[in-house]
Short mmCIF file of C-alpha atoms and ligand atoms in Angstrom, two decimals:
data_model
loop_
_atom_site.label_atom_id
_atom_site.label_comp_id
_atom_site.label_asym_id
_atom_site.label_seq_id
_atom_site.Cartn_x
_atom_site.Cartn_y
_atom_site.Cartn_z
CA MET A 1 0.00 0.00 0.00
CA VAL A 2 2.71 2.43 1.05
CA LEU A 3 4.77 1.31 -1.90
CA LEU A 4 1.86 1.93 -4.22
CA VAL A 5 1.38 5.48 -2.94
CA LEU A 6 5.10 6.12 -3.26
CA LEU A 7 5.12 4.84 -6.82
CA GLN A 8 2.19 7.03 -7.64
CA LEU A 9 3.94 10.06 -6.17
CA LEU A 10 7.09 9.34 -8.13
CA TRP A 11 5.08 9.00 -11.26
CA LEU A 12 3.08 12.15 -10.68
CA TRP A 13 6.00 14.28 -9.51
CA PRO A 14 7.54 15.13 -12.89
CA MET A 15 4.12 15.73 -14.40
CA ALA A 16 3.09 18.12 -11.65
CA THR A 17 6.27 20.17 -11.93
CA ALA A 18 6.64 20.01 -15.72
CA SER A 19 7.09 23.66 -16.54
CA THR A 20 7.34 25.25 -19.91
CA ALA A 21 9.57 28.08 -18.65
CA ARG A 22 13.16 27.73 -17.41
CA THR A 23 13.58 26.73 -13.78
CA GLY A 24 13.10 29.72 -11.50
CA CYS A 25 11.52 31.85 -14.20
CA GLN A 26 8.03 33.35 -14.30
CA GLU A 27 5.83 31.12 -16.44
CA LYS A 28 2.69 33.21 -16.68
CA CYS A 29 1.74 36.82 -17.21
CA GLY A 30 -1.91 37.08 -16.25
CA ASN A 31 -3.38 34.04 -17.97
CA ILE A 32 -0.84 33.99 -20.81
CA THR A 33 1.72 31.17 -20.68
CA VAL A 34 5.27 32.18 -21.64
CA PRO A 35 7.18 29.10 -22.91
CA TYR A 36 10.97 29.11 -23.31
CA PRO A 37 12.73 30.36 -25.57
CA PHE A 38 10.49 33.26 -24.51
CA GLY A 39 10.98 34.53 -21.00
CA ILE A 40 10.41 37.39 -18.59
CA GLY A 41 12.95 39.34 -16.51
CA ASP A 42 16.40 37.86 -15.93
CA ALA A 43 18.51 37.31 -19.09
CA ASN A 44 18.87 33.68 -18.04
CA CYS A 45 15.13 33.22 -18.49
CA TYR A 46 15.01 33.75 -22.26
CA ARG A 47 17.03 33.07 -25.37
CA LYS A 48 18.57 36.25 -26.76
CA LEU A 49 15.91 38.25 -28.72
CA TYR A 50 12.99 36.34 -27.14
CA ASP A 51 12.47 38.57 -24.11
CA VAL A 52 8.98 39.73 -23.22
CA THR A 53 7.83 42.10 -20.48
CA CYS A 54 4.94 41.56 -18.09
CA ASN A 55 3.48 44.90 -17.07
CA HIS A 56 1.57 44.74 -13.79
CA SER A 57 0.16 48.27 -14.14
CA PHE A 58 -2.69 46.59 -16.00
CA ILE A 59 -5.30 44.35 -14.37
CA PRO A 60 -4.94 41.60 -15.43
CA PRO A 61 -1.27 42.23 -16.30
CA LYS A 62 -0.36 42.60 -19.98
CA LEU A 63 2.50 41.03 -21.87
CA PHE A 64 4.64 43.00 -24.35
CA LEU A 65 7.29 42.11 -26.92
CA GLY A 66 10.77 43.10 -25.75
CA LYS A 67 10.55 46.30 -23.72
CA GLY A 68 8.23 47.75 -26.31
CA LYS A 69 4.59 48.59 -26.68
CA VAL A 70 3.40 45.72 -28.88
CA GLU A 71 0.98 43.70 -26.75
CA VAL A 72 1.23 39.90 -26.89
CA LEU A 73 -2.08 38.00 -26.64
CA ASN A 74 -0.81 34.43 -26.90
CA ILE A 75 2.38 32.47 -27.56
CA SER A 76 2.32 28.99 -29.08
CA SER A 77 5.33 26.66 -28.85
CA GLU A 78 4.55 25.66 -32.42
CA GLY A 79 5.88 28.92 -33.85
CA GLN A 80 3.04 31.43 -33.65
CA LEU A 81 2.59 34.50 -31.53
CA ARG A 82 -0.59 36.57 -31.52
CA ILE A 83 -0.30 40.32 -30.98
CA ASN A 84 -2.78 43.15 -30.50
CA SER A 85 -2.18 45.40 -33.48
CA THR A 86 -3.45 48.94 -34.04
CA ILE A 87 -5.66 49.47 -37.09
CA GLY A 88 -5.14 52.27 -39.61
CA PHE A 89 -7.93 54.74 -40.31
CA THR A 90 -8.70 58.04 -41.99
CA CYS A 91 -11.96 59.81 -41.12
CA TYR A 92 -13.75 62.74 -42.72
CA ASP A 93 -16.51 65.15 -41.75
CA ARG A 94 -19.53 66.07 -43.90
CA SER A 95 -17.65 68.70 -45.85
CA GLY A 96 -14.87 66.25 -46.79
CA ASP A 97 -12.23 67.53 -44.41
CA LYS A 98 -10.02 64.97 -42.78
CA ILE A 99 -10.78 64.96 -39.05
CA SER A 100 -8.62 62.10 -37.82
CA GLU A 101 -6.01 59.78 -39.15
CA HIS A 102 -3.80 56.99 -37.89
CA LEU A 103 -1.63 55.13 -40.37
CA SER A 104 -0.18 52.16 -38.57
CA TRP A 105 3.02 50.34 -39.31
CA ILE A 106 5.05 47.68 -37.54
CA ASP A 107 8.77 47.07 -37.94
CA LEU A 108 10.11 43.71 -36.73
CA LYS A 109 13.62 44.27 -38.10
CA ALA A 110 16.28 42.40 -36.11
CA LYS A 111 13.54 40.47 -34.30
CA PRO A 112 12.92 36.76 -34.94
CA TYR A 113 9.38 37.33 -36.27
CA THR A 114 7.58 37.68 -39.60
CA PHE A 115 3.92 38.33 -40.35
CA SER A 116 2.12 35.04 -40.86
CA ASP A 117 0.87 34.54 -44.41
CA THR A 118 -1.37 31.64 -43.45
CA TYR A 119 -3.34 33.41 -40.70
CA ASN A 120 -3.36 37.07 -41.76
CA ARG A 121 -5.16 38.89 -44.53
CA PHE A 122 -4.81 42.52 -45.46
CA THR A 123 -8.30 43.88 -44.89
CA ALA A 124 -9.74 47.24 -45.92
CA LEU A 125 -13.15 48.69 -45.09
CA GLY A 126 -14.88 51.63 -46.69
CA CYS A 127 -17.16 52.74 -49.52
CA ASP A 128 -14.83 55.42 -50.89
CA THR A 129 -11.52 53.80 -50.17
CA ILE A 130 -8.17 53.10 -51.78
CA ALA A 131 -6.09 51.02 -49.37
CA THR A 132 -2.52 49.90 -49.93
CA ILE A 133 -0.11 47.83 -47.86
CA THR A 134 3.60 47.90 -48.63
CA GLY A 135 5.72 45.11 -47.18
CA SER A 136 9.49 45.15 -46.89
CA LYS A 137 12.49 43.63 -45.08
CA GLY A 138 12.58 40.03 -46.24
CA CYS A 139 10.05 40.23 -49.06
CA ASP A 140 9.09 43.39 -50.94
CA PHE A 141 5.53 43.72 -52.21
CA LYS A 142 2.68 46.15 -52.57
CA THR A 143 -0.99 45.16 -52.71
CA GLY A 144 -4.37 46.53 -51.84
CA CYS A 145 -7.76 47.39 -53.19
CA SER A 146 -10.02 50.19 -54.26
CA MET A 147 -13.73 50.29 -53.42
CA LEU A 148 -16.70 52.48 -54.22
CA CYS A 149 -20.22 51.62 -53.09
CA ASN A 150 -23.10 54.02 -52.82
CA SER A 151 -25.50 52.39 -50.40
CA ILE A 152 -25.33 50.38 -47.19
CA ASP A 153 -28.01 48.16 -48.77
CA ASN A 154 -25.47 46.69 -51.19
CA VAL A 155 -23.19 45.53 -48.40
CA ILE A 156 -23.35 41.85 -47.48
CA ASN A 157 -22.72 40.82 -43.85
CA GLY A 158 -20.10 38.12 -43.57
CA SER A 159 -18.83 38.67 -47.12
CA CYS A 160 -15.58 40.50 -47.65
CA SER A 161 -15.51 40.45 -51.43
CA GLY A 162 -15.17 44.05 -52.52
CA ILE A 163 -18.36 45.84 -51.49
CA GLY A 164 -17.41 47.83 -48.40
CA CYS A 165 -14.86 45.19 -47.42
CA CYS A 166 -11.98 43.61 -49.29
CA GLN A 167 -9.32 41.13 -48.26
CA THR A 168 -6.10 40.03 -49.92
CA SER A 169 -3.54 37.41 -49.03
CA ILE A 170 0.00 38.43 -48.20
CA PRO A 171 3.30 36.71 -49.00
CA LYS A 172 5.45 35.06 -46.35
CA GLY A 173 8.70 36.25 -44.87
CA PHE A 174 8.43 40.04 -44.49
CA LYS A 175 9.18 42.00 -41.33
CA LYS A 176 7.84 45.48 -41.97
CA PHE A 177 4.70 46.97 -43.42
CA ASP A 178 3.36 50.44 -44.09
CA LEU A 179 -0.20 51.41 -44.79
CA GLU A 180 -1.71 54.05 -47.07
CA LEU A 181 -5.37 55.08 -47.19
CA GLY A 182 -6.84 57.31 -49.86
CA SER A 183 -10.24 58.10 -51.25
CA ASN A 184 -11.83 59.46 -54.41
CA ASN A 185 -14.26 61.98 -52.91
CA ASN A 186 -13.24 62.24 -49.25
CA HIS A 187 -16.29 60.10 -48.33
CA THR A 188 -18.61 63.02 -49.11
CA ASP A 189 -21.08 60.80 -51.02
CA VAL A 190 -21.20 58.08 -48.37
CA VAL A 191 -20.73 60.02 -45.15
CA ASP A 192 -24.22 59.07 -43.95
CA PHE A 193 -23.13 55.50 -43.34
CA ASN A 194 -19.35 55.50 -43.80
CA TRP A 195 -17.07 58.39 -42.85
CA CYS A 196 -13.85 56.44 -42.28
CA SER A 197 -11.61 54.20 -44.37
CA TYR A 198 -9.92 51.40 -42.43
CA GLY A 199 -6.93 49.22 -43.25
CA PHE A 200 -5.34 46.50 -41.14
CA LEU A 201 -3.61 43.14 -41.17
CA VAL A 202 -5.71 40.71 -39.17
CA ASP A 203 -6.07 37.05 -38.22
CA HIS A 204 -8.74 36.08 -40.76
CA GLU A 205 -10.17 33.46 -38.43
CA TRP A 206 -11.00 36.23 -36.01
CA TYR A 207 -12.49 38.86 -38.29
CA ASN A 208 -15.99 38.54 -39.75
CA PHE A 209 -17.20 41.59 -41.64
CA SER A 210 -20.48 43.24 -40.80
CA GLY A 211 -21.96 46.30 -42.51
CA ALA A 212 -22.16 47.90 -39.07
CA ASP A 213 -18.34 48.06 -39.06
CA LEU A 214 -18.47 50.71 -41.79
CA SER A 215 -19.72 53.21 -39.26
CA LEU A 216 -18.79 51.74 -35.91
CA PHE A 217 -15.63 49.69 -36.32
CA SER A 218 -13.84 50.99 -33.26
CA THR A 219 -16.94 50.80 -31.07
CA ARG A 220 -17.52 47.21 -32.08
CA HIS A 221 -13.92 45.95 -32.03
CA ASP A 222 -11.67 48.54 -30.37
CA THR A 223 -8.88 50.09 -32.43
CA GLN A 224 -6.68 47.02 -32.02
CA VAL A 225 -7.14 43.66 -33.69
CA PRO A 226 -5.34 40.31 -33.37
CA LEU A 227 -2.51 39.68 -35.82
CA VAL A 228 -0.40 36.52 -35.98
CA LEU A 229 3.40 36.48 -36.19
CA ASN A 230 5.52 33.45 -37.05
CA TRP A 231 8.57 33.12 -34.85
CA ALA A 232 11.61 30.98 -35.59
CA ILE A 233 15.20 30.45 -34.49
CA GLU A 234 16.65 32.43 -37.37
CA GLY A 235 19.91 32.18 -39.28
CA PHE A 236 20.15 28.42 -39.61
CA GLY A 237 18.11 25.68 -41.22
CA CYS A 238 17.86 22.07 -40.09
CA GLY A 239 20.61 21.22 -42.58
CA ASN A 240 23.22 22.97 -40.46
CA ALA A 241 21.61 24.11 -37.19
CA SER A 242 22.77 21.21 -35.02
CA THR A 243 26.35 21.56 -36.24
CA SER A 244 26.65 25.33 -36.88
CA ASP A 245 24.36 27.04 -34.36
CA LEU A 246 26.60 27.32 -31.31
CA ASN A 247 23.43 27.83 -29.33
CA TYR A 248 21.41 25.02 -30.93
CA ALA A 249 17.89 25.43 -29.59
CA CYS A 250 16.53 21.88 -29.56
CA GLY A 251 16.89 19.95 -26.32
CA ASN A 252 17.17 16.23 -25.62
CA ASN A 253 14.66 13.94 -27.31
CA SER A 254 13.61 16.60 -29.76
CA GLU A 255 14.08 17.17 -33.47
CA CYS A 256 14.61 20.12 -35.76
CA ILE A 257 11.98 21.25 -38.28
CA ASN A 258 12.43 24.00 -40.84
CA SER A 259 10.20 26.97 -40.02
CA PRO A 260 7.27 27.64 -42.36
CA ASN A 261 8.44 31.23 -42.99
CA GLY A 262 11.67 29.91 -44.51
CA LEU A 263 13.92 31.95 -42.22
CA GLY A 264 15.06 29.41 -39.66
CA TYR A 265 14.10 26.40 -37.66
CA LEU A 266 11.80 25.22 -34.90
CA CYS A 267 12.03 22.26 -32.54
CA ARG A 268 9.51 19.60 -31.66
CA CYS A 269 9.58 16.64 -29.32
CA SER A 270 10.48 13.32 -30.93
CA PRO A 271 7.65 10.80 -31.35
CA GLY A 272 6.72 9.36 -27.95
CA TYR A 273 7.87 12.44 -26.02
CA GLN A 274 6.06 15.58 -24.97
CA GLY A 275 6.86 18.88 -23.32
CA ASN A 276 8.79 21.98 -24.30
CA PRO A 277 11.47 20.97 -26.87
CA TYR A 278 13.40 24.20 -26.30
CA LEU A 279 14.28 23.25 -22.71
CA LYS A 280 17.30 20.96 -22.23
CA ASP A 281 15.22 18.15 -20.82
CA GLY A 282 11.79 19.50 -21.75
CA CYS A 283 10.71 16.48 -23.80
CA GLN A 284 9.69 13.71 -21.42
CA GLY A 285 8.63 10.19 -22.28
CA ARG A 286 4.94 9.44 -22.18
CA ASP A 287 3.88 6.33 -20.38
C1 NAG B 301 -7.34 35.49 -20.70
O1 NAG B 301 -8.41 36.13 -20.03
C2 NAG B 301 -9.22 36.93 -20.87
C3 NAG B 301 -10.27 37.60 -20.02
O2 NAG B 301 -9.74 37.98 -18.79
C4 NAG B 301 -9.85 36.07 -21.94
O3 NAG B 301 -10.59 36.89 -22.82
C5 NAG B 301 -8.77 35.35 -22.72
O4 NAG B 301 -9.35 34.46 -23.65
C6 NAG B 301 -7.87 34.58 -21.79
N1 NAG B 301 -6.76 34.05 -22.56
C7 NAG B 301 -6.36 32.80 -22.46
C8 NAG B 301 -5.15 32.40 -23.26
O5 NAG B 301 -6.91 31.99 -21.74
C1 NAG B 302 3.61 49.66 -17.85
O1 NAG B 302 2.59 50.35 -18.52
C2 NAG B 302 2.42 51.67 -18.07
C3 NAG B 302 1.17 52.24 -18.73
O2 NAG B 302 1.25 52.10 -20.14
C4 NAG B 302 3.67 52.47 -18.40
O3 NAG B 302 3.53 53.81 -17.94
C5 NAG B 302 4.87 51.82 -17.70
O4 NAG B 302 6.06 52.48 -18.09
C6 NAG B 302 4.95 50.35 -18.07
N1 NAG B 302 5.96 49.72 -17.24
C7 NAG B 302 6.95 49.00 -17.77
C8 NAG B 302 7.89 48.38 -16.79
O5 NAG B 302 7.09 48.85 -18.97
C1 NAG B 303 -3.22 30.22 -27.14
O1 NAG B 303 -2.36 29.27 -27.74
C2 NAG B 303 -2.56 27.97 -27.22
C3 NAG B 303 -1.48 27.10 -27.79
O2 NAG B 303 -1.42 27.20 -29.18
C4 NAG B 303 -3.97 27.52 -27.61
O3 NAG B 303 -4.19 26.24 -27.10
C5 NAG B 303 -4.97 28.49 -27.02
O4 NAG B 303 -6.26 28.17 -27.47
C6 NAG B 303 -4.67 29.90 -27.44
N1 NAG B 303 -5.55 30.82 -26.73
C7 NAG B 303 -6.10 31.87 -27.32
C8 NAG B 303 -6.95 32.74 -26.45
O5 NAG B 303 -5.90 32.15 -28.51
C1 NAG B 304 -6.11 45.14 -27.37
O1 NAG B 304 -5.78 46.45 -26.92
C2 NAG B 304 -6.91 47.24 -26.59
C3 NAG B 304 -6.44 48.64 -26.29
O2 NAG B 304 -5.35 48.64 -25.43
C4 NAG B 304 -7.64 46.61 -25.42
O3 NAG B 304 -8.77 47.37 -25.09
C5 NAG B 304 -8.08 45.21 -25.83
O4 NAG B 304 -8.69 44.56 -24.75
C6 NAG B 304 -6.89 44.39 -26.31
N1 NAG B 304 -7.36 43.15 -26.87
C7 NAG B 304 -7.20 42.00 -26.26
C8 NAG B 304 -7.78 40.81 -26.96
O5 NAG B 304 -6.61 41.90 -25.21
C1 NAG B 305 -25.84 43.25 -40.90
O1 NAG B 305 -25.55 43.17 -39.51
C2 NAG B 305 -25.96 44.34 -38.79
C3 NAG B 305 -25.56 44.20 -37.33
O2 NAG B 305 -24.56 43.27 -37.16
C4 NAG B 305 -27.46 44.53 -38.91
O3 NAG B 305 -27.83 45.74 -38.25
C5 NAG B 305 -27.85 44.62 -40.37
O4 NAG B 305 -29.24 44.69 -40.49
C6 NAG B 305 -27.32 43.40 -41.14
N1 NAG B 305 -27.59 43.60 -42.55
C7 NAG B 305 -28.11 42.65 -43.33
C8 NAG B 305 -28.30 42.99 -44.77
O5 NAG B 305 -28.37 41.54 -42.87
C1 NAG B 306 -20.18 35.94 -40.13
O1 NAG B 306 -21.32 36.72 -39.84
C2 NAG B 306 -22.48 36.37 -40.60
C3 NAG B 306 -23.59 37.32 -40.23
O2 NAG B 306 -23.13 38.60 -40.01
C4 NAG B 306 -22.86 34.93 -40.28
O3 NAG B 306 -23.96 34.55 -41.09
C5 NAG B 306 -21.69 34.00 -40.56
O4 NAG B 306 -21.98 32.70 -40.14
C6 NAG B 306 -20.44 34.48 -39.82
N1 NAG B 306 -19.32 33.66 -40.23
C7 NAG B 306 -18.42 33.19 -39.37
C8 NAG B 306 -17.31 32.37 -39.96
O5 NAG B 306 -18.49 33.39 -38.17
C1 NAG B 307 -10.17 66.03 -49.82
O1 NAG B 307 -9.36 66.37 -48.70
C2 NAG B 307 -8.11 66.89 -49.05
C3 NAG B 307 -7.30 67.05 -47.79
O2 NAG B 307 -8.10 67.10 -46.64
C4 NAG B 307 -8.32 68.22 -49.78
O3 NAG B 307 -7.07 68.75 -50.14
C5 NAG B 307 -9.17 67.97 -51.02
O4 NAG B 307 -9.47 69.21 -51.63
C6 NAG B 307 -10.47 67.26 -50.66
N1 NAG B 307 -11.17 66.89 -51.87
C7 NAG B 307 -12.50 66.95 -51.96
C8 NAG B 307 -13.08 66.44 -53.26
O5 NAG B 307 -13.21 67.36 -51.06
C1 NAG B 308 23.07 27.49 -42.60
O1 NAG B 308 22.05 27.29 -43.58
C2 NAG B 308 21.33 28.46 -43.90
C3 NAG B 308 20.24 28.09 -44.90
O2 NAG B 308 19.50 27.03 -44.44
C4 NAG B 308 22.25 29.51 -44.50
O3 NAG B 308 21.52 30.70 -44.77
C5 NAG B 308 23.39 29.80 -43.52
O4 NAG B 308 24.30 30.68 -44.11
C6 NAG B 308 24.09 28.52 -43.10
N1 NAG B 308 25.03 28.86 -42.05
C7 NAG B 308 26.20 28.25 -41.90
C8 NAG B 308 27.08 28.76 -40.80
O5 NAG B 308 26.52 27.32 -42.60
C1 NAG B 309 20.64 14.56 -22.65
O1 NAG B 309 20.49 13.54 -21.68
C2 NAG B 309 21.70 12.94 -21.30
C3 NAG B 309 21.39 11.76 -20.37
O2 NAG B 309 20.07 11.73 -19.99
C4 NAG B 309 22.58 13.98 -20.62
O3 NAG B 309 23.80 13.40 -20.25
C5 NAG B 309 22.81 15.14 -21.57
O4 NAG B 309 23.53 16.15 -20.91
C6 NAG B 309 21.51 15.67 -22.08
N1 NAG B 309 21.78 16.64 -23.12
C7 NAG B 309 21.22 17.82 -23.12
C8 NAG B 309 21.50 18.71 -24.28
O5 NAG B 309 20.48 18.18 -22.23
#
């Protein structure tokens, strides 16, 4: 009986303490889990470039990339990181004068992230709108759309196909984007139901267009929307990482996989093991 309890304890012990952060490091910020190579605080808690900051001035506390202002909503060990990204907008009054404008941009230069091409779409909203996104640093491109619609009645909820809402795919591998918003008539013909043009990169699984967004986007969704980044251990591929990366990221019982953004590698536990593959002994045998 005693032996049985002891065996059970021994068996449960590593499970109960299995942490996804380094030993002695903070694993959670609010309800967001921070798995190594990400880490908070002491330099020993994160791999170089993967530091995040937990700011307790907010209730619940908020997590930020580096020491910056980009808010992190979720980190997945499988190579994605979701951030809260500010939308771009240009708004006009009845006489066609610009009354407010915010043209957002994000620069991830020298950081191990790119904008995910699989999750994100460039999305523009407006009925007198010319929206352009210019990507650079890793992959140069320019894309966008131009829309004119003259009545809210033509807009179809849930359908982002060019009437009041348009979406385009983006390529993989770029680290910076800039946004431009223009219009043909300063929204003067549509100001009754649409006085702003909007442009943003967004997780397309999250965003579902509604005609109400043409007048109330920020009331309905805030001025920040979720955007997905791909992260990777950059500079090496699986062909040379284990021999050339002096700081090879994959721990025991794990294997290297080339990252989907083409800029580096990721690690995953070998078949039959589970845990955090970026910790030395993070991958533990299942039983
Ligand atoms: C964290 O909590 C907020 C509400 O406090 C919730 O909306 C969000 O989904 C939670 N995130 C996770 C990863 O559980
Ligand atoms: C936390 O956020 C507050 C409010 O934005 C800011 O004033 C403060 O500098 C931040 N603290 C840290 C440690 O970043
Ligand atoms: C955060 O990421 C984890 C791991 O990928 C996932 O299981 C969870 O559903 C995500 N939470 C949110 C709020 O996106
Ligand atoms: C994104 O940021 C805005 C503004 O700071 C905040 O109100 C909103 O709750 C954040 N979104 C999430 C999902 O945390
Ligand atoms: C679209 O959705 C909004 C609110 O979400 C609603 O007020 C409007 O009537 C809907 N339009 C159509 C054509 O269903
Ligand atoms: C998007 O919203 C429309 C109504 O506004 C709804 O019919 C549709 O099911 C929604 N789609 C998703 C994927 O949530
Ligand atoms: C639109 O606005 C711009 C700048 O606010 C102004 O220079 C231009 O004359 C306006 N055009 C029309 C058609 O109102
Ligand atoms: C390792 O391989 C990557 C491509 O996968 C290449 O860009 C890099 O230069 C190589 N590094 C070394 C040290 O061989
Ligand atoms: C892998 O495990 C072996 C024995 O369990 C240990 O000697 C070695 O140091 C470990 N290697 C790493 C990279 O943790």
